[in-house]
mmCIF file with all atom_site columns, C-alpha atoms in Angstrom:
data_model
loop_
_atom_site.group_PDB
_atom_site.id
_atom_site.type_symbol
_atom_site.label_atom_id
_atom_site.label_alt_id
_atom_site.label_comp_id
_atom_site.label_asym_id
_atom_site.label_entity_id
_atom_site.label_seq_id
_atom_site.pdbx_PDB_ins_code
_atom_site.Cartn_x
_atom_site.Cartn_y
_atom_site.Cartn_z
_atom_site.occupancy
_atom_site.B_iso_or_equiv
_atom_site.pdbx_formal_charge
_atom_site.auth_seq_id
_atom_site.auth_comp_id
_atom_site.auth_asym_id
_atom_site.auth_atom_id
_atom_site.pdbx_PDB_model_num
ATOM 1   C CA . ARG A 1 1   ? -63.256 30.763 63.958  1.00 55.00 ? 1   ARG A CA 1
ATOM 2   C CA . LEU A 1 2   ? -64.126 31.049 67.249  1.00 77.00 ? 2   LEU A CA 1
ATOM 3   C CA . ARG A 1 3   ? -61.173 32.556 68.354  1.00 86.00 ? 3   ARG A CA 1
ATOM 4   C CA . PRO A 1 4   ? -60.893 36.269 69.939  1.00 89.00 ? 4   PRO A CA 1
ATOM 5   C CA . PRO A 1 5   ? -58.273 38.431 67.701  1.00 92.00 ? 5   PRO A CA 1
ATOM 6   C CA . GLU A 1 6   ? -56.723 39.545 70.589  1.00 93.00 ? 6   GLU A CA 1
ATOM 7   C CA . LEU A 1 7   ? -54.790 35.657 70.396  1.00 94.00 ? 7   LEU A CA 1
ATOM 8   C CA . ASP A 1 8   ? -53.580 36.262 66.996  1.00 92.00 ? 8   ASP A CA 1
ATOM 9   C CA . THR A 1 9   ? -52.626 39.771 67.571  1.00 94.00 ? 9   THR A CA 1
ATOM 10  C CA . LEU A 1 10  ? -51.724 40.133 71.003  1.00 96.00 ? 10  LEU A CA 1
ATOM 11  C CA . GLY A 1 11  ? -51.029 36.727 72.248  1.00 95.00 ? 11  GLY A CA 1
ATOM 12  C CA . LEU A 1 12  ? -52.809 35.192 75.493  1.00 96.00 ? 12  LEU A CA 1
ATOM 13  C CA . VAL A 1 13  ? -50.890 37.526 77.799  1.00 97.00 ? 13  VAL A CA 1
ATOM 14  C CA . GLY A 1 14  ? -51.322 40.537 75.969  1.00 97.00 ? 14  GLY A CA 1
ATOM 15  C CA . ALA A 1 15  ? -54.574 39.786 75.441  1.00 97.00 ? 15  ALA A CA 1
ATOM 16  C CA . LEU A 1 16  ? -55.455 39.463 79.490  1.00 98.00 ? 16  LEU A CA 1
ATOM 17  C CA . ARG A 1 17  ? -52.830 42.228 80.107  1.00 97.00 ? 17  ARG A CA 1
ATOM 18  C CA . GLU A 1 18  ? -55.097 44.839 77.016  1.00 97.00 ? 18  GLU A CA 1
ATOM 19  C CA . LEU A 1 19  ? -59.088 42.794 79.149  1.00 97.00 ? 19  LEU A CA 1
ATOM 20  C CA . SER A 1 20  ? -57.259 44.037 82.607  1.00 97.00 ? 20  SER A CA 1
ATOM 21  C CA . VAL A 1 21  ? -56.487 47.422 81.822  1.00 96.00 ? 21  VAL A CA 1
ATOM 22  C CA . PHE A 1 22  ? -60.072 47.727 79.833  1.00 95.00 ? 22  PHE A CA 1
ATOM 23  C CA . LEU A 1 23  ? -62.451 46.152 82.874  1.00 95.00 ? 23  LEU A CA 1
ATOM 24  C CA . SER A 1 24  ? -60.292 48.299 84.927  1.00 94.00 ? 24  SER A CA 1
ATOM 25  C CA . GLY A 1 25  ? -62.083 51.247 85.807  1.00 91.00 ? 25  GLY A CA 1
ATOM 26  C CA . PRO A 1 26  ? -62.901 53.906 88.748  1.00 93.00 ? 26  PRO A CA 1
ATOM 27  C CA . THR A 1 27  ? -64.157 51.582 91.359  1.00 94.00 ? 27  THR A CA 1
ATOM 28  C CA . LEU A 1 28  ? -61.220 48.372 90.500  1.00 96.00 ? 28  LEU A CA 1
ATOM 29  C CA . LYS A 1 29  ? -58.103 48.058 89.871  1.00 97.00 ? 29  LYS A CA 1
ATOM 30  C CA . VAL A 1 30  ? -57.425 44.518 87.930  1.00 98.00 ? 30  VAL A CA 1
ATOM 31  C CA . GLU A 1 31  ? -53.635 43.398 88.458  1.00 97.00 ? 31  GLU A CA 1
ATOM 32  C CA . THR A 1 32  ? -51.742 40.921 86.313  1.00 98.00 ? 32  THR A CA 1
ATOM 33  C CA . LYS A 1 33  ? -49.333 38.296 87.459  1.00 98.00 ? 33  LYS A CA 1
ATOM 34  C CA . LEU A 1 34  ? -48.555 36.624 83.604  1.00 98.00 ? 34  LEU A CA 1
ATOM 35  C CA . PRO A 1 35  ? -45.586 35.077 82.757  1.00 96.00 ? 35  PRO A CA 1
ATOM 36  C CA . ASP A 1 36  ? -43.390 36.291 79.863  1.00 92.00 ? 36  ASP A CA 1
ATOM 37  C CA . ASP A 1 37  ? -43.391 33.353 77.295  1.00 92.00 ? 37  ASP A CA 1
ATOM 38  C CA . VAL A 1 38  ? -46.109 31.580 76.779  1.00 93.00 ? 38  VAL A CA 1
ATOM 39  C CA . SER A 1 39  ? -45.423 29.494 73.918  1.00 91.00 ? 39  SER A CA 1
ATOM 40  C CA . ALA A 1 40  ? -45.768 25.774 75.353  1.00 89.00 ? 40  ALA A CA 1
ATOM 41  C CA . LEU A 1 41  ? -48.931 26.764 75.651  1.00 93.00 ? 41  LEU A CA 1
ATOM 42  C CA . SER A 1 42  ? -51.304 25.438 72.708  1.00 92.00 ? 42  SER A CA 1
ATOM 43  C CA . GLN A 1 43  ? -54.165 27.510 71.148  1.00 92.00 ? 43  GLN A CA 1
ATOM 44  C CA . SER A 1 44  ? -57.241 25.659 72.830  1.00 93.00 ? 44  SER A CA 1
ATOM 45  C CA . VAL A 1 45  ? -55.478 25.985 76.220  1.00 95.00 ? 45  VAL A CA 1
ATOM 46  C CA . GLU A 1 46  ? -55.161 30.058 75.449  1.00 95.00 ? 46  GLU A CA 1
ATOM 47  C CA . MET A 1 47  ? -58.525 29.962 74.630  1.00 95.00 ? 47  MET A CA 1
ATOM 48  C CA . ALA A 1 48  ? -59.367 28.596 77.280  1.00 96.00 ? 48  ALA A CA 1
ATOM 49  C CA . ALA A 1 49  ? -57.498 30.290 79.795  1.00 97.00 ? 49  ALA A CA 1
ATOM 50  C CA . TYR A 1 50  ? -58.301 33.932 78.293  1.00 97.00 ? 50  TYR A CA 1
ATOM 51  C CA . ARG A 1 51  ? -62.252 33.131 78.076  1.00 96.00 ? 51  ARG A CA 1
ATOM 52  C CA . ILE A 1 52  ? -62.119 31.532 81.390  1.00 97.00 ? 52  ILE A CA 1
ATOM 53  C CA . VAL A 1 53  ? -59.946 34.861 82.720  1.00 98.00 ? 53  VAL A CA 1
ATOM 54  C CA . ALA A 1 54  ? -62.565 37.254 80.671  1.00 96.00 ? 54  ALA A CA 1
ATOM 55  C CA . GLU A 1 55  ? -65.673 35.318 81.958  1.00 95.00 ? 55  GLU A CA 1
ATOM 56  C CA . ALA A 1 56  ? -64.489 35.719 85.715  1.00 96.00 ? 56  ALA A CA 1
ATOM 57  C CA . LEU A 1 57  ? -63.982 39.361 85.198  1.00 96.00 ? 57  LEU A CA 1
ATOM 58  C CA . THR A 1 58  ? -66.514 40.506 84.218  1.00 93.00 ? 58  THR A CA 1
ATOM 59  C CA . ASN A 1 59  ? -68.199 38.263 86.328  1.00 92.00 ? 59  ASN A CA 1
ATOM 60  C CA . VAL A 1 60  ? -66.484 40.731 89.153  1.00 94.00 ? 60  VAL A CA 1
ATOM 61  C CA . VAL A 1 61  ? -67.524 43.946 87.218  1.00 93.00 ? 61  VAL A CA 1
ATOM 62  C CA . LYS A 1 62  ? -70.778 42.806 87.134  1.00 90.00 ? 62  LYS A CA 1
ATOM 63  C CA . HIS A 1 63  ? -71.551 41.266 91.040  1.00 90.00 ? 63  HIS A CA 1
ATOM 64  C CA . ALA A 1 64  ? -68.876 40.580 93.129  1.00 92.00 ? 64  ALA A CA 1
ATOM 65  C CA . GLN A 1 65  ? -68.458 44.947 93.986  1.00 93.00 ? 65  GLN A CA 1
ATOM 66  C CA . ALA A 1 66  ? -64.847 44.374 94.599  1.00 96.00 ? 66  ALA A CA 1
ATOM 67  C CA . THR A 1 67  ? -62.011 46.987 95.149  1.00 97.00 ? 67  THR A CA 1
ATOM 68  C CA . SER A 1 68  ? -59.311 44.979 93.175  1.00 97.00 ? 68  SER A CA 1
ATOM 69  C CA . ALA A 1 69  ? -59.042 41.837 90.811  1.00 98.00 ? 69  ALA A CA 1
ATOM 70  C CA . SER A 1 70  ? -55.981 40.751 90.039  1.00 98.00 ? 70  SER A CA 1
ATOM 71  C CA . VAL A 1 71  ? -55.561 37.618 87.027  1.00 98.00 ? 71  VAL A CA 1
ATOM 72  C CA . SER A 1 72  ? -52.544 35.246 87.357  1.00 98.00 ? 72  SER A CA 1
ATOM 73  C CA . LEU A 1 73  ? -50.788 32.626 85.399  1.00 97.00 ? 73  LEU A CA 1
ATOM 74  C CA . ALA A 1 74  ? -48.392 29.964 86.445  1.00 96.00 ? 74  ALA A CA 1
ATOM 75  C CA . ILE A 1 75  ? -46.992 26.896 84.295  1.00 94.00 ? 75  ILE A CA 1
ATOM 76  C CA . ASP A 1 76  ? -45.474 24.386 85.938  1.00 89.00 ? 76  ASP A CA 1
ATOM 77  C CA . ASP A 1 77  ? -44.957 20.649 86.120  1.00 84.00 ? 77  ASP A CA 1
ATOM 78  C CA . HIS A 1 78  ? -48.665 19.749 86.573  1.00 81.00 ? 78  HIS A CA 1
ATOM 79  C CA . GLY A 1 79  ? -50.104 22.138 83.755  1.00 91.00 ? 79  GLY A CA 1
ATOM 80  C CA . VAL A 1 80  ? -51.456 25.721 83.767  1.00 95.00 ? 80  VAL A CA 1
ATOM 81  C CA . ILE A 1 81  ? -52.540 27.432 86.571  1.00 97.00 ? 81  ILE A CA 1
ATOM 82  C CA . VAL A 1 82  ? -55.583 30.429 85.609  1.00 98.00 ? 82  VAL A CA 1
ATOM 83  C CA . GLU A 1 83  ? -56.397 32.114 88.912  1.00 98.00 ? 83  GLU A CA 1
ATOM 84  C CA . VAL A 1 84  ? -58.945 35.097 89.079  1.00 98.00 ? 84  VAL A CA 1
ATOM 85  C CA . ARG A 1 85  ? -59.272 36.801 92.976  1.00 97.00 ? 85  ARG A CA 1
ATOM 86  C CA . ASP A 1 86  ? -61.405 39.654 93.924  1.00 97.00 ? 86  ASP A CA 1
ATOM 87  C CA . ASP A 1 87  ? -61.993 41.422 97.218  1.00 96.00 ? 87  ASP A CA 1
ATOM 88  C CA . GLY A 1 88  ? -65.385 41.671 96.955  1.00 94.00 ? 88  GLY A CA 1
ATOM 89  C CA . VAL A 1 89  ? -68.631 39.829 98.374  1.00 92.00 ? 89  VAL A CA 1
ATOM 90  C CA . GLY A 1 90  ? -67.811 36.602 97.852  1.00 86.00 ? 90  GLY A CA 1
ATOM 91  C CA . LEU A 1 91  ? -70.368 34.368 96.265  1.00 78.00 ? 91  LEU A CA 1
ATOM 92  C CA . PRO A 1 92  ? -74.300 33.497 96.513  1.00 70.00 ? 92  PRO A CA 1
ATOM 93  C CA . GLN A 1 93  ? -74.509 30.247 97.517  1.00 66.00 ? 93  GLN A CA 1
ATOM 94  C CA . ASP A 1 94  ? -76.573 29.723 94.836  1.00 61.00 ? 94  ASP A CA 1
ATOM 95  C CA . ALA A 1 95  ? -74.658 31.008 91.946  1.00 59.00 ? 95  ALA A CA 1
ATOM 96  C CA . GLY A 1 96  ? -74.110 27.924 90.422  1.00 56.00 ? 96  GLY A CA 1
ATOM 97  C CA . SER A 1 97  ? -77.887 27.212 89.939  1.00 52.00 ? 97  SER A CA 1
ATOM 98  C CA . ARG A 1 98  ? -78.804 31.214 88.446  1.00 59.00 ? 98  ARG A CA 1
ATOM 99  C CA . GLY A 1 99  ? -76.455 31.944 85.571  1.00 64.00 ? 99  GLY A CA 1
ATOM 100 C CA . MET A 1 100 ? -74.480 30.632 83.281  1.00 80.00 ? 100 MET A CA 1
ATOM 101 C CA . GLY A 1 101 ? -71.275 31.783 83.385  1.00 86.00 ? 101 GLY A CA 1
ATOM 102 C CA . LEU A 1 102 ? -69.526 29.287 85.993  1.00 89.00 ? 102 LEU A CA 1
ATOM 103 C CA . LYS A 1 103 ? -71.339 26.405 84.148  1.00 92.00 ? 103 LYS A CA 1
ATOM 104 C CA . PHE A 1 104 ? -69.310 27.982 80.375  1.00 93.00 ? 104 PHE A CA 1
ATOM 105 C CA . MET A 1 105 ? -65.936 28.192 82.815  1.00 95.00 ? 105 MET A CA 1
ATOM 106 C CA . ALA A 1 106 ? -66.478 24.212 84.091  1.00 94.00 ? 106 ALA A CA 1
ATOM 107 C CA . GLN A 1 107 ? -67.079 23.532 80.607  1.00 95.00 ? 107 GLN A CA 1
ATOM 108 C CA . ARG A 1 108 ? -64.469 25.270 79.514  1.00 94.00 ? 108 ARG A CA 1
ATOM 109 C CA . ALA A 1 109 ? -61.666 23.304 81.001  1.00 96.00 ? 109 ALA A CA 1
ATOM 110 C CA . GLN A 1 110 ? -63.396 20.357 80.891  1.00 96.00 ? 110 GLN A CA 1
ATOM 111 C CA . GLU A 1 111 ? -63.731 20.200 77.396  1.00 95.00 ? 111 GLU A CA 1
ATOM 112 C CA . ILE A 1 112 ? -59.750 20.259 77.386  1.00 95.00 ? 112 ILE A CA 1
ATOM 113 C CA . ALA A 1 113 ? -59.175 17.588 80.476  1.00 95.00 ? 113 ALA A CA 1
ATOM 114 C CA . GLY A 1 114 ? -58.363 20.966 82.591  1.00 96.00 ? 114 GLY A CA 1
ATOM 115 C CA . GLU A 1 115 ? -60.532 21.187 86.242  1.00 96.00 ? 115 GLU A CA 1
ATOM 116 C CA . PHE A 1 116 ? -62.332 24.405 87.652  1.00 96.00 ? 116 PHE A CA 1
ATOM 117 C CA . SER A 1 117 ? -62.938 25.285 90.700  1.00 95.00 ? 117 SER A CA 1
ATOM 118 C CA . CYS A 1 118 ? -65.005 28.730 92.254  1.00 93.00 ? 118 CYS A CA 1
ATOM 119 C CA . ARG A 1 119 ? -65.350 29.544 95.567  1.00 92.00 ? 119 ARG A CA 1
ATOM 120 C CA . THR A 1 120 ? -65.719 32.062 98.533  1.00 91.00 ? 120 THR A CA 1
ATOM 121 C CA . THR A 1 121 ? -62.904 33.263 100.843 1.00 89.00 ? 121 THR A CA 1
ATOM 122 C CA . GLU A 1 122 ? -63.361 35.817 103.621 1.00 89.00 ? 122 GLU A CA 1
ATOM 123 C CA . HIS A 1 123 ? -61.519 37.978 101.137 1.00 90.00 ? 123 HIS A CA 1
ATOM 124 C CA . GLY A 1 124 ? -63.939 37.174 98.467  1.00 94.00 ? 124 GLY A CA 1
ATOM 125 C CA . SER A 1 125 ? -63.562 35.292 95.331  1.00 95.00 ? 125 SER A CA 1
ATOM 126 C CA . ILE A 1 126 ? -60.994 33.034 93.189  1.00 96.00 ? 126 ILE A CA 1
ATOM 127 C CA . VAL A 1 127 ? -61.895 31.611 90.170  1.00 96.00 ? 127 VAL A CA 1
ATOM 128 C CA . ARG A 1 128 ? -59.281 28.998 89.519  1.00 97.00 ? 128 ARG A CA 1
ATOM 129 C CA . ALA A 1 129 ? -58.268 26.383 86.513  1.00 97.00 ? 129 ALA A CA 1
ATOM 130 C CA . VAL A 1 130 ? -56.215 24.182 86.425  1.00 97.00 ? 130 VAL A CA 1
ATOM 131 C CA . LEU A 1 131 ? -55.454 23.145 82.299  1.00 97.00 ? 131 LEU A CA 1
ATOM 132 C CA . PRO A 1 132 ? -52.754 20.980 80.486  1.00 95.00 ? 132 PRO A CA 1
ATOM 133 C CA . ILE A 1 133 ? -49.730 22.503 79.275  1.00 88.00 ? 133 ILE A CA 1
ATOM 134 C CA . GLY A 1 134 ? -50.242 21.334 75.616  1.00 68.00 ? 134 GLY A CA 1
ATOM 135 C CA . LYS A 1 135 ? -52.933 19.508 73.128  1.00 58.00 ? 135 LYS A CA 1
ATOM 136 C CA . PRO A 1 136 ? -54.702 17.354 75.263  1.00 55.00 ? 136 PRO A CA 1
#
């Protein structure tokens, strides 16, 4: 019942594309690099990936002062790699203690035996989750 309806109607790839278009605007362009086939993913992995991307992009819109962001998803032998990158101002040093967004993204990954990281680079921020391919 907590599964986003977009996942059922559009699938993960379609839902991520729709979310990226929805959050793009005159001051922020969000691009996607997504595979065509994600049928190997379980529903719990799809939901975690979607929720992590949604939270990360929301943070970009609210806090990053970015002009561009990208969403990528890749599947390899190690799992599903989900990344959201932006060219914004980066994370404040106390970002993990100020809000719940980073904690929720990390929790979503950990709930399904995945890994989560978020870091600032000289070019913005990178949110990254490595999730299991199938059911954890």
